[in-house]
CSV table of C-alpha atoms in Angstrom, one decimal:
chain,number,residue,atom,x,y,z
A,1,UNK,CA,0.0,0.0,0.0
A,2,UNK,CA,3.0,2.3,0.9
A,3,UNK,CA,4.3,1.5,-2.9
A,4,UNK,CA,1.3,2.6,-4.3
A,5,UNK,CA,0.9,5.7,-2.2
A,6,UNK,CA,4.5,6.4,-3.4
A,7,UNK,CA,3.9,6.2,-6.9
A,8,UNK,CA,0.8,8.3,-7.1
A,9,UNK,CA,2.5,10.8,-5.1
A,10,UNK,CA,5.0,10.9,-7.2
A,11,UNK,CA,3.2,11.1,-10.6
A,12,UNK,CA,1.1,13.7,-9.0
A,13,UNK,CA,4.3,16.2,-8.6
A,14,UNK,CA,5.4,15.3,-12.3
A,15,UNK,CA,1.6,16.2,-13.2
A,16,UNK,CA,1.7,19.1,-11.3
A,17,UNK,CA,4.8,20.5,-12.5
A,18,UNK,CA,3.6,20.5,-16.0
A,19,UNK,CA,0.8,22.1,-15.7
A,20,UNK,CA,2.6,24.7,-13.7
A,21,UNK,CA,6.3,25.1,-15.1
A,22,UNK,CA,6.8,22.9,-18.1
A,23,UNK,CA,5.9,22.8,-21.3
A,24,UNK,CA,2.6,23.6,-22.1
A,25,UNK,CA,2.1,24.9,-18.6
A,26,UNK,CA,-0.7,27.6,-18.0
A,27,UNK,CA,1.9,30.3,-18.1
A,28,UNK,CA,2.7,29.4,-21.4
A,29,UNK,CA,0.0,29.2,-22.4
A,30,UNK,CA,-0.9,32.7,-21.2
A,31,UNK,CA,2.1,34.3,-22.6
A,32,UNK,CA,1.5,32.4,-26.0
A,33,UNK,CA,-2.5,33.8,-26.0
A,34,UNK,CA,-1.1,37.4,-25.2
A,35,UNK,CA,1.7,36.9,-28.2
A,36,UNK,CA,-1.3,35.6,-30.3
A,37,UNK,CA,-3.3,39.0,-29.8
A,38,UNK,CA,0.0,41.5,-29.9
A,39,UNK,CA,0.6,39.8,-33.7
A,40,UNK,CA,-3.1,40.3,-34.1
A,41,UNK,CA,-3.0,43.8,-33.9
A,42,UNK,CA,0.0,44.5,-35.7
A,43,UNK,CA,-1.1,42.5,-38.1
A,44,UNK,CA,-4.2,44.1,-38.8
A,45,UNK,CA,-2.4,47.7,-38.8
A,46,UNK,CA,-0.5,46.2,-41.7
A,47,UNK,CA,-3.6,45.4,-43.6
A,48,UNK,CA,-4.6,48.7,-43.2
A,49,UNK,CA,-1.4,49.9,-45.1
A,50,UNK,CA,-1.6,47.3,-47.5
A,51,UNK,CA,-5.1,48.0,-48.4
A,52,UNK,CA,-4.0,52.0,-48.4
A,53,UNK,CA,-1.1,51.4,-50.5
A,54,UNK,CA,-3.6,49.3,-53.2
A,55,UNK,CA,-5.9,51.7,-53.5
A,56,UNK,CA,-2.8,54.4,-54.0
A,57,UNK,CA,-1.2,52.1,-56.7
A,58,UNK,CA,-5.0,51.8,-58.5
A,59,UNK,CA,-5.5,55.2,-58.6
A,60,UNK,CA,-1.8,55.9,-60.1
A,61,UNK,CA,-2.7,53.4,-63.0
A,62,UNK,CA,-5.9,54.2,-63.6
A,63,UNK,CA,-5.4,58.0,-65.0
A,64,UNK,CA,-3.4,61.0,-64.2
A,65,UNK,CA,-5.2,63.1,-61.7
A,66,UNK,CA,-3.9,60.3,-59.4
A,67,UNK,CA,0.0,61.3,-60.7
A,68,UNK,CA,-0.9,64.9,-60.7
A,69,UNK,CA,-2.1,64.7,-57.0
A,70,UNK,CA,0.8,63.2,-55.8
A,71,UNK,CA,3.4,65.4,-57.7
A,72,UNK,CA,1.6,68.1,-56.1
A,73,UNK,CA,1.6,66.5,-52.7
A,74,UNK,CA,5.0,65.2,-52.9
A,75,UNK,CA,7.1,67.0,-54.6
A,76,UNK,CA,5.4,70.9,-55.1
A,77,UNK,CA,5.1,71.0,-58.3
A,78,UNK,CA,2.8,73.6,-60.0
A,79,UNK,CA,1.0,73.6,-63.6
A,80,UNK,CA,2.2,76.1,-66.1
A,81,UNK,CA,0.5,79.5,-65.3
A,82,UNK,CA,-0.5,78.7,-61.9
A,83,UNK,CA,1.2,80.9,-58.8
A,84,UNK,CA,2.7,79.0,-56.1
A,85,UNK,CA,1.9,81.2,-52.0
A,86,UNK,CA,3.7,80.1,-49.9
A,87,UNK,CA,2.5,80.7,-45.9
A,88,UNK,CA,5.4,80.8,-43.4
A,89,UNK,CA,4.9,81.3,-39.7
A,90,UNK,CA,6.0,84.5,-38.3
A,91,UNK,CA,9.2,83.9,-35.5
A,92,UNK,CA,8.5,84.8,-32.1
A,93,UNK,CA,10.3,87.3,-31.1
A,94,UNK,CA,12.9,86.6,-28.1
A,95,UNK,CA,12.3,87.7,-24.7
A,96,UNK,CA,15.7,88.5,-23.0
């Protein structure tokens, strides 16, 4: 009977520290759940781009108000007989 007692004790502990410590433990399991919804989220942040970037690309191919824009945008280029203002911000003027 002692044998016995022995032996389930003992494959108890092993049991126990499994599902405590080893592998597949609940802690892992935990930090593998919150890795699993970190990934989640920077993965659908990168869909947003993606699906931003397609619809960029598609406009740029289908015509050239899409090119025009982003000349404009990007590099501040005007049409021939247009006038290019130009705002800048006053500087403050130093207190001494």
């Amino acid at each position: 009977m002692r044998w016995l007692l022995a032996i389930l004790t003992v494959l108890f502990v092993i049991f126990q520290y499994r599902l405590w410590v080893g592998e597949g433990s609940l802690a892992e399991v935990s930090r593998l759940k919150r890795e699993l919804s970190e990934q989640r989220e920077k993965n659908a942040v990168l869909t947003r781009a993606n699906r931003q970037l397609l619809r960029e690309v598609r406009s740029l191919k289908e015509g050239t108000d899409g090119v025009e824009a982003k000349a404009r945008y990007d590099l501040g280029l005007i049409r021939e007989g247009e006038t290019l203002f130009i705002f800048m911000q006053p500087e403050e003027e130093k207190s001494e």
